[in-house]
Amino acid sequence: MGDCTAAIAAEVAAAAAAGRPLYIVGGDSKRHLAGRDCDGGNLSVAAHTGVIDYHPRELVITARAGTPLTQLRATLAAERQCLAFDPPDFGGRATLGGTLACNLNGPARPWRGSIRDAVLGVTLVNGKGETLRFGGSVMKNVAGYDVSRLQAGALGTLGVVLEASLKVLPVPEHSVTLRYDMDIDDAIASMNRRAAEPRPLSGAAWIDGALFLRLSGAESAVRHTAGLWGGDTLADADAPWASLRDMQLPFFGGDAPLWRLSMNASSPATDSFGPMLIDWCGAQRWVRGEPHVASLQRYASHGGGHATLFRGGDRAGEVRAPLSSVEQRLQTRLKQAFDPAGVLNPGRLYSWL
Amino acid sequence: MNAPLAPVDRDTLLRRLADILAAQNLIIDAEGQRPYECDALPLYRDLPLAVALPETAEQAQAVLRTCHELGVPVVPRGAGTGLTAGSMPHPEGVLLCLSKLDRIVEIDPLGRTARVQPGVSNLAISTAAAAHGLFYGPDPSSQIACSIGGNVAANSGGVHCLKYGLTVHNILALKLLTIEGEELKIGGRALDSPGLDLMALLTGSEGLLAVVTEVMVRLLPIPETAQVVMAGFASVTDAGDAVGDVIAAGIVPAGLEMMDRLAIQAAEDFAQAGYPRDAEAILLCELDGTAEEVAQHGATVAELFRARGATSLELSRDEAHRQLLWKGRKSAFPAVGRLSPDYYCMDGTIPRGQIASVLHEIQRLAADYQLRVANVFHAGDGNLHPLILFDGGDPDSVRRAERLGEDILRLSVRAGGCITGEHGVGIEKLNTMPDQFSPEELAQLEDIKAAFDPALTLNPGKGVPILKRCQEYRALPGRHTHG
């Protein structure tokens, strides 16, 4: 547990001077996930760990990027608080920095927000080796551009995140999970109708022929809603969600390429790409294998979204949906603004970035 | 460094704009421009070369292309309710006013989204969505007037953002125009995007990076019921501690507002909401959700306030009573305005635990400057709104008010907070940016600006101080600031 800020900044500055690309590593749980292969030399933030500041009454925790999620969760749980975005912890190896870089979020994301939504401030080293702080540890801060949230999903291409301050939430008092046998079309319609009701919904997934709805919040409200909505109540309200979050379900097993579709929650399902698993009330969908990529992107784009080759497959080619020429130009310029020598995770997000 | 551009040929510019816009949508006379000379911070005012009021995104695009070609600065403006002079016109530029793009394009009840043009008012979205049992979360106090485009530029919050988040948490897609007049679409109906998160960067960018022409917002189900717990306290310390007690109990209220003695008196004179006049501070805590949840949490909050020594306590009995309790809070700014010829609204955010000590320090500073300060603010998220009472007709009073304001912002930074929670930097807070950011951090912000607007002609002289690049021509001439 320690502060490696100076060493990391020096390493980036030296790499920038030499034009030597770096690949940022924390717990090394996501090297083959989310982004393209990147052949930079390892820049490890794994030793840069520790909770720096945590006052439960402020609902804010600040920790170094190498801090394992399991440690953050334990610290928060002792105060009956939690990371509302409930990210996957990849067998205990996932760190705060990697989770932010990949913008990875669990099943409650549509209702309780993402890590991108929760981040209040970051300290980062830009591609020039400068240590910079943006945002802060208060709930609202609009001074300067929102560089903190920009790091979510940037896959380390704009800076090496060293610290992040996150808004945290109380652990819901009570949770119940309801199960319904249902086909995928009815499930999508049903979960979206339920989401439009003012009820404490905190999870909606369709897994292998069954719709799962989770209710979380004040015990009185959860029980009352469960009574209204019927279905089979699971003995362990958390079980399906933990294995969904950590990709431990049989659907996620094996080596076949795993595609993630992020799209309109209420878009119709399709059977064109084989079996589908639905999370986030329909806004996150998973398929396996080697679909016709252009058709898959078309399906996602028709639903106002995009498809990503999340794991496996050809990770030397593009793994994300193409951007418009205007957006690509702006993203290229933005990358240059943060990392003029192009040494931070080059090519990890897109081949041209 | 960029060479200064040649002075604008005003006649050429106006002739080109007249080809794009109908005569009534191009204002070039000083009298007609007067309503556009400032936003809601009238300390800063100026007139542009022209006010352009496009009726379509295509017209806005043509205006931008023309200005880009001629090297003319463009200042975007929504409803003009901003509090930082962020949309004050540039004397050698065009004020691009988006207020006529005011159409709600589409509401999707099942997908729970609304697609609207930037000039639609914040409240109009919730009003239109109500037929489907839905509403739009962020609710700045100016919501009757302020536009969604301006909300995006400011990353607006409001009373309910403690629970429902800021603008950045509630928008899904944007259509924008770059300074070159190119269309940029970002986001969609998905909850994230494939590349760098430009949505996060553009939200709250104060019209410095691009011009918003369409917004898709997320809609939320209208809560079944809501209740307000109002409590008076004998000290701001007790009230500040009570705020922490609510959070520590695991309750996230829909809103948690605080008013100090001066604000209570003013609001009570104005609205007769039934606030305790003998209290040093009151808290208004709104709980919403299902009937069971509200009943459970309302009882818990009342008990916490009692335990913290509340000198008075009231739970709203019905919807009319709830509205009455809020009426005092909602009219607090104009009510305080009646106490003095002018007031100046500050916007620092601090850790909740520092509320009492910062409020005491503000009163001490105010005494030093011989000014009165009333406090009405979002206690739940630590977002202070000290209202400095001053006399705009007295230059010395204006100067003292501005200095007190800057001291209060620096105090917020020292307390672990920031200079602006929701109003933005604009022109008003440019001087205090170096209190919050190092030179390297300011240079990084400047590089972001240049990535979107290399010539620095979009809303120049606002938001981020420009230090590295020459901005001689585009910066605001000194005469437009004062004091």
mmCIF file of C-alpha atoms in Angstrom, chain B residues 163-326:
data_model
loop_
_atom_site.group_PDB
_atom_site.id
_atom_site.type_symbol
_atom_site.label_atom_id
_atom_site.label_comp_id
_atom_site.label_asym_id
_atom_site.label_seq_id
_atom_site.Cartn_x
_atom_site.Cartn_y
_atom_site.Cartn_z
ATOM 1 C CA LYS B 163 -31.313 11.896 -5.793
ATOM 2 C CA TYR B 164 -31.824 12.297 -9.533
ATOM 3 C CA GLY B 165 -28.431 13.607 -10.627
ATOM 4 C CA LEU B 166 -27.235 16.483 -12.767
ATOM 5 C CA THR B 167 -27.835 17.096 -16.452
ATOM 6 C CA VAL B 168 -24.831 14.869 -17.322
ATOM 7 C CA HIS B 169 -26.604 11.932 -15.654
ATOM 8 C CA ASN B 170 -29.861 12.495 -17.488
ATOM 9 C CA ILE B 171 -29.025 13.007 -21.155
ATOM 10 C CA LEU B 172 -28.478 10.277 -23.709
ATOM 11 C CA ALA B 173 -27.650 11.994 -26.979
ATOM 12 C CA LEU B 174 -26.736 15.362 -28.393
ATOM 13 C CA LYS B 175 -26.734 16.888 -31.820
ATOM 14 C CA LEU B 176 -24.256 19.716 -31.998
ATOM 15 C CA LEU B 177 -22.544 22.018 -34.414
ATOM 16 C CA THR B 178 -18.808 22.536 -34.290
ATOM 17 C CA ILE B 179 -17.356 26.010 -34.651
ATOM 18 C CA GLU B 180 -16.746 25.108 -38.302
ATOM 19 C CA GLY B 181 -20.475 24.465 -38.671
ATOM 20 C CA GLU B 182 -20.135 20.716 -39.030
ATOM 21 C CA GLU B 183 -22.813 18.500 -37.517
ATOM 22 C CA LEU B 184 -21.655 16.290 -34.650
ATOM 23 C CA LYS B 185 -23.920 13.562 -33.257
ATOM 24 C CA ILE B 186 -22.895 11.904 -30.041
ATOM 25 C CA GLY B 187 -24.555 9.316 -27.840
ATOM 26 C CA GLY B 188 -27.777 7.605 -28.791
ATOM 27 C CA ARG B 189 -30.348 5.554 -26.968
ATOM 28 C CA ALA B 190 -27.660 3.445 -25.316
ATOM 29 C CA LEU B 191 -26.303 4.146 -21.831
ATOM 30 C CA ASP B 192 -22.710 4.526 -23.064
ATOM 31 C CA SER B 193 -20.815 5.260 -26.268
ATOM 32 C CA PRO B 194 -18.046 3.370 -28.073
ATOM 33 C CA GLY B 195 -15.262 5.970 -28.089
ATOM 34 C CA LEU B 196 -14.133 8.732 -25.735
ATOM 35 C CA ASP B 197 -17.070 10.077 -23.730
ATOM 36 C CA LEU B 198 -17.565 13.414 -25.465
ATOM 37 C CA MET B 199 -20.968 13.690 -23.790
ATOM 38 C CA ALA B 200 -19.262 14.050 -20.426
ATOM 39 C CA LEU B 201 -16.842 16.603 -21.806
ATOM 40 C CA LEU B 202 -19.452 18.688 -23.617
ATOM 41 C CA THR B 203 -21.938 18.757 -20.749
ATOM 42 C CA GLY B 204 -21.023 21.757 -18.641
ATOM 43 C CA SER B 205 -18.600 23.115 -21.238
ATOM 44 C CA GLU B 206 -20.362 26.509 -21.211
ATOM 45 C CA GLY B 207 -20.750 26.742 -24.976
ATOM 46 C CA LEU B 208 -16.981 26.774 -25.470
ATOM 47 C CA LEU B 209 -16.663 23.536 -27.433
ATOM 48 C CA ALA B 210 -19.777 23.219 -29.614
ATOM 49 C CA VAL B 211 -23.328 24.500 -30.064
ATOM 50 C CA VAL B 212 -26.203 22.216 -29.025
ATOM 51 C CA THR B 213 -29.017 21.813 -31.576
ATOM 52 C CA GLU B 214 -30.883 18.787 -30.171
ATOM 53 C CA VAL B 215 -30.946 16.891 -26.892
ATOM 54 C CA MET B 216 -32.271 13.453 -26.016
ATOM 55 C CA VAL B 217 -33.043 13.182 -22.322
ATOM 56 C CA ARG B 218 -33.882 10.248 -20.106
ATOM 57 C CA LEU B 219 -37.288 10.362 -18.448
ATOM 58 C CA LEU B 220 -38.071 8.891 -15.034
ATOM 59 C CA PRO B 221 -41.324 7.593 -13.571
ATOM 60 C CA ILE B 222 -43.107 10.254 -11.495
ATOM 61 C CA PRO B 223 -42.881 9.138 -7.854
ATOM 62 C CA GLU B 224 -46.117 7.878 -6.353
ATOM 63 C CA THR B 225 -45.968 10.408 -3.557
ATOM 64 C CA ALA B 226 -43.735 12.986 -1.860
ATOM 65 C CA GLN B 227 -43.556 14.513 1.587
ATOM 66 C CA VAL B 228 -41.565 17.379 3.090
ATOM 67 C CA VAL B 229 -40.177 17.410 6.611
ATOM 68 C CA MET B 230 -39.500 20.982 7.744
ATOM 69 C CA ALA B 231 -37.479 21.608 10.878
ATOM 70 C CA GLY B 232 -36.186 24.734 12.601
ATOM 71 C CA PHE B 233 -32.908 24.729 14.526
ATOM 72 C CA ALA B 234 -31.377 27.041 17.101
ATOM 73 C CA SER B 235 -28.035 27.124 15.261
ATOM 74 C CA VAL B 236 -26.646 26.495 11.796
ATOM 75 C CA THR B 237 -24.338 23.980 13.447
ATOM 76 C CA ASP B 238 -27.279 21.846 14.581
ATOM 77 C CA ALA B 239 -28.872 22.113 11.131
ATOM 78 C CA GLY B 240 -25.595 21.211 9.402
ATOM 79 C CA ASP B 241 -25.138 18.196 11.661
ATOM 80 C CA ALA B 242 -28.724 17.110 11.007
ATOM 81 C CA VAL B 243 -27.926 17.008 7.279
ATOM 82 C CA GLY B 244 -25.137 14.507 7.989
ATOM 83 C CA ASP B 245 -27.470 12.488 10.224
ATOM 84 C CA VAL B 246 -29.935 11.948 7.374
ATOM 85 C CA ILE B 247 -27.176 10.753 5.040
ATOM 86 C CA ALA B 248 -25.643 8.545 7.741
ATOM 87 C CA ALA B 249 -29.039 6.893 8.270
ATOM 88 C CA GLY B 250 -28.851 5.549 4.727
ATOM 89 C CA ILE B 251 -31.539 7.821 3.345
ATOM 90 C CA VAL B 252 -31.049 9.700 0.065
ATOM 91 C CA PRO B 253 -33.711 12.416 0.122
ATOM 92 C CA ALA B 254 -35.118 13.808 -3.118
ATOM 93 C CA GLY B 255 -34.016 17.234 -1.861
ATOM 94 C CA LEU B 256 -32.435 18.609 1.306
ATOM 95 C CA GLU B 257 -32.382 22.394 1.478
ATOM 96 C CA MET B 258 -31.230 24.826 4.141
ATOM 97 C CA MET B 259 -32.037 28.492 4.767
ATOM 98 C CA ASP B 260 -30.463 30.764 7.359
ATOM 99 C CA ARG B 261 -32.110 33.387 9.543
ATOM 100 C CA LEU B 262 -32.055 36.275 7.069
ATOM 101 C CA ALA B 263 -33.396 34.078 4.274
ATOM 102 C CA ILE B 264 -36.130 32.672 6.548
ATOM 103 C CA GLN B 265 -37.349 36.152 7.484
ATOM 104 C CA ALA B 266 -37.352 37.306 3.860
ATOM 105 C CA ALA B 267 -39.104 34.174 2.575
ATOM 106 C CA GLU B 268 -41.700 34.245 5.331
ATOM 107 C CA ASP B 269 -42.524 37.913 4.669
ATOM 108 C CA PHE B 270 -42.887 37.062 0.979
ATOM 109 C CA ALA B 271 -44.632 33.667 0.970
ATOM 110 C CA GLN B 272 -46.098 33.028 4.455
ATOM 111 C CA ALA B 273 -45.078 29.405 4.220
ATOM 112 C CA GLY B 274 -45.222 28.942 7.988
ATOM 113 C CA TYR B 275 -41.467 28.883 8.627
ATOM 114 C CA PRO B 276 -40.385 29.431 12.247
ATOM 115 C CA ARG B 277 -39.211 33.051 12.483
ATOM 116 C CA ASP B 278 -37.270 32.376 15.659
ATOM 117 C CA ALA B 279 -35.035 29.705 14.071
ATOM 118 C CA GLU B 280 -31.405 30.367 13.102
ATOM 119 C CA ALA B 281 -31.739 27.821 10.301
ATOM 120 C CA ILE B 282 -34.366 25.572 8.785
ATOM 121 C CA LEU B 283 -34.066 22.377 6.802
ATOM 122 C CA LEU B 284 -36.547 21.245 4.188
ATOM 123 C CA CYS B 285 -36.137 17.541 3.518
ATOM 124 C CA GLU B 286 -38.200 16.046 0.700
ATOM 125 C CA LEU B 287 -38.750 12.315 0.492
ATOM 126 C CA ASP B 288 -40.360 10.714 -2.521
ATOM 127 C CA GLY B 289 -41.111 7.224 -3.739
ATOM 128 C CA THR B 290 -43.804 4.707 -2.951
ATOM 129 C CA ALA B 291 -46.288 5.563 -0.196
ATOM 130 C CA GLU B 292 -44.717 2.962 2.127
ATOM 131 C CA GLU B 293 -41.168 4.195 1.580
ATOM 132 C CA VAL B 294 -42.101 7.857 2.099
ATOM 133 C CA ALA B 295 -43.986 7.075 5.305
ATOM 134 C CA GLN B 296 -41.064 5.031 6.630
ATOM 135 C CA HIS B 297 -38.365 7.552 5.737
ATOM 136 C CA GLY B 298 -40.452 10.584 6.761
ATOM 137 C CA ALA B 299 -40.806 9.167 10.272
ATOM 138 C CA THR B 300 -37.071 8.393 10.425
ATOM 139 C CA VAL B 301 -36.044 11.883 9.290
ATOM 140 C CA ALA B 302 -38.436 13.541 11.770
ATOM 141 C CA GLU B 303 -36.922 11.450 14.551
ATOM 142 C CA LEU B 304 -33.365 12.387 13.502
ATOM 143 C CA PHE B 305 -34.238 16.086 13.465
ATOM 144 C CA ARG B 306 -35.843 15.817 16.915
ATOM 145 C CA ALA B 307 -32.768 14.051 18.257
ATOM 146 C CA ARG B 308 -30.603 16.864 16.872
ATOM 147 C CA GLY B 309 -32.632 19.368 18.906
ATOM 148 C CA ALA B 310 -35.041 20.729 16.303
ATOM 149 C CA THR B 311 -36.916 23.675 17.801
ATOM 150 C CA SER B 312 -39.864 23.095 15.509
ATOM 151 C CA LEU B 313 -40.903 20.279 13.234
ATOM 152 C CA GLU B 314 -43.607 19.843 10.622
ATOM 153 C CA LEU B 315 -44.427 17.089 8.130
ATOM 154 C CA SER B 316 -46.434 18.117 5.096
ATOM 155 C CA ARG B 317 -50.014 16.959 5.627
ATOM 156 C CA ASP B 318 -51.067 16.903 1.996
ATOM 157 C CA GLU B 319 -49.952 18.060 -1.434
ATOM 158 C CA ALA B 320 -51.157 21.643 -0.867
ATOM 159 C CA HIS B 321 -49.199 21.883 2.377
ATOM 160 C CA ARG B 322 -46.106 20.395 0.702
ATOM 161 C CA GLN B 323 -46.345 22.993 -2.062
ATOM 162 C CA LEU B 324 -46.703 25.758 0.540
ATOM 163 C CA LEU B 325 -43.587 24.609 2.406
ATOM 164 C CA TRP B 326 -41.667 24.668 -0.883
#
